[in-house]
């Protein structure tokens, strides 16, 4: 039996807290760095084997888009520069129309960009960084079987059947959308939980390099919007693109043969066929079935002073705003800030964390749903593009008053729910301004016509000329 014993902290005689992080994914590994840097004893428990030694890394592989919130969290533990150097900047969306025309839509100012990063590599880097702390330990092949919110006791089972009993002052659930930690929350009164599968699935395809170079311009997030579905492509360091097809499951199920795959792509994404390769399309489409996407909301995120949920365990979101990882990383830095604010009083910290974080995570979950509609349909709308230009111009003229929603979400740490509130206010003000401007222009035109009426005689066409023109039009 293994028991984590609390140690005396010599500097101020407070008891040194022991933290158990359940889940060694992105948020769990980063959290280990945060807690270890704070001087707490931290152990990470991961059900899988060490992905740094595994031949095949299981799990999701949708490319990640690292932006400001995630970078700030990485910066706090000294990892930002290292991760950024291994990412590829994407300065804009590149919209692919049916006829093959490509049109960029910038994300923000010229200096602003998001980074395409590899999920598995990032996870490995964070695990390695966590191991550099002498007060952090990684435990793989440890599957959580049971735990007690009152005592902080946990039971883990290894693949050989052996069990380990662990005790900690704080249990941090970072074990994903189907969290084993969260199951205990579901048994408790006044815990709110919802899980929603969207009717769309995703499938990944690979676009290889052409003559050793990227097949398309690399510094863009490429999008093929087709109203009810879409395909996107993100660049990788090996000069490939990871293409992800998002589509209703009903549509995926209609395609059952290689020829049908090619026929579908010729109809919907014709410019991608020579880039991916017809033979590769026929094979890759059937390599794995379309995968489901789930959105999870719950509250509160804590139980007493013993347990807290973070990352997908607290708020799994669909991937369409590129904020899933960034929101999870921001969980870590927000929790650390509250730990500092309340001097590590866990009862106060956990309650405040739930109060602060729940409305923000619910807001980004809703925004992610909305952005799917924007990416697959709105980007084809002339009104959407016009409003984008108007928003950007107003932001340039009044940078502190009008801030585009995407800018607030992606390039600042404005709280998610505050960004939504501000966006709704701005949208109302701008739309009213455009309406009044249009009405003013129309009234101005009417006024000018009244003040300066046209000479009807000059405008009119003599009857004989009119009849002669009509006769000319009728003649063969």
mmCIF file of C-alpha atoms in Angstrom, residues 24-26 46-62 118-121 123-124 127 140-141 159 202 204 288 291:
data_model
loop_
_atom_site.group_PDB
_atom_site.id
_atom_site.type_symbol
_atom_site.label_atom_id
_atom_site.label_comp_id
_atom_site.label_asym_id
_atom_site.label_seq_id
_atom_site.Cartn_x
_atom_site.Cartn_y
_atom_site.Cartn_z
ATOM 1 C CA UNK A 24 -1.920 12.726 -17.681
ATOM 2 C CA UNK A 25 -3.253 14.433 -20.798
ATOM 3 C CA UNK A 26 -2.613 18.031 -21.776
ATOM 4 C CA UNK A 46 -2.625 8.161 -15.936
ATOM 5 C CA UNK A 47 -4.530 5.037 -17.022
ATOM 6 C CA UNK A 48 -2.577 4.687 -20.284
ATOM 7 C CA UNK A 49 1.051 3.742 -20.726
ATOM 8 C CA UNK A 50 3.643 6.499 -21.070
ATOM 9 C CA UNK A 51 2.941 7.973 -24.514
ATOM 10 C CA UNK A 52 6.607 8.968 -24.807
ATOM 11 C CA UNK A 53 7.478 5.278 -25.008
ATOM 12 C CA UNK A 54 4.386 3.958 -26.789
ATOM 13 C CA UNK A 55 4.685 2.883 -30.418
ATOM 14 C CA UNK A 56 1.110 3.987 -31.137
ATOM 15 C CA UNK A 57 -0.487 6.883 -29.273
ATOM 16 C CA UNK A 58 -4.200 6.224 -28.808
ATOM 17 C CA UNK A 59 -6.792 8.976 -28.508
ATOM 18 C CA UNK A 60 -7.959 11.998 -30.458
ATOM 19 C CA UNK A 61 -5.679 13.587 -33.011
ATOM 20 C CA UNK A 62 -7.547 16.651 -34.282
ATOM 21 C CA UNK A 118 0.682 18.617 -32.689
ATOM 22 C CA UNK A 119 -1.348 17.195 -29.783
ATOM 23 C CA UNK A 120 0.846 14.173 -29.048
ATOM 24 C CA UNK A 121 4.096 16.142 -29.186
ATOM 25 C CA UNK A 123 1.553 16.212 -24.372
ATOM 26 C CA UNK A 124 4.990 14.581 -24.399
ATOM 27 C CA UNK A 127 5.039 15.359 -19.256
ATOM 28 C CA UNK A 140 1.321 5.437 -15.657
ATOM 29 C CA UNK A 141 -0.892 2.347 -15.982
ATOM 30 C CA UNK A 159 -3.059 -3.753 -15.824
ATOM 31 C CA UNK A 202 -15.463 14.017 -37.983
ATOM 32 C CA UNK A 204 -9.307 12.815 -40.589
ATOM 33 C CA UNK A 288 -11.682 4.572 -39.321
ATOM 34 C CA UNK A 291 -15.917 9.930 -34.756
#
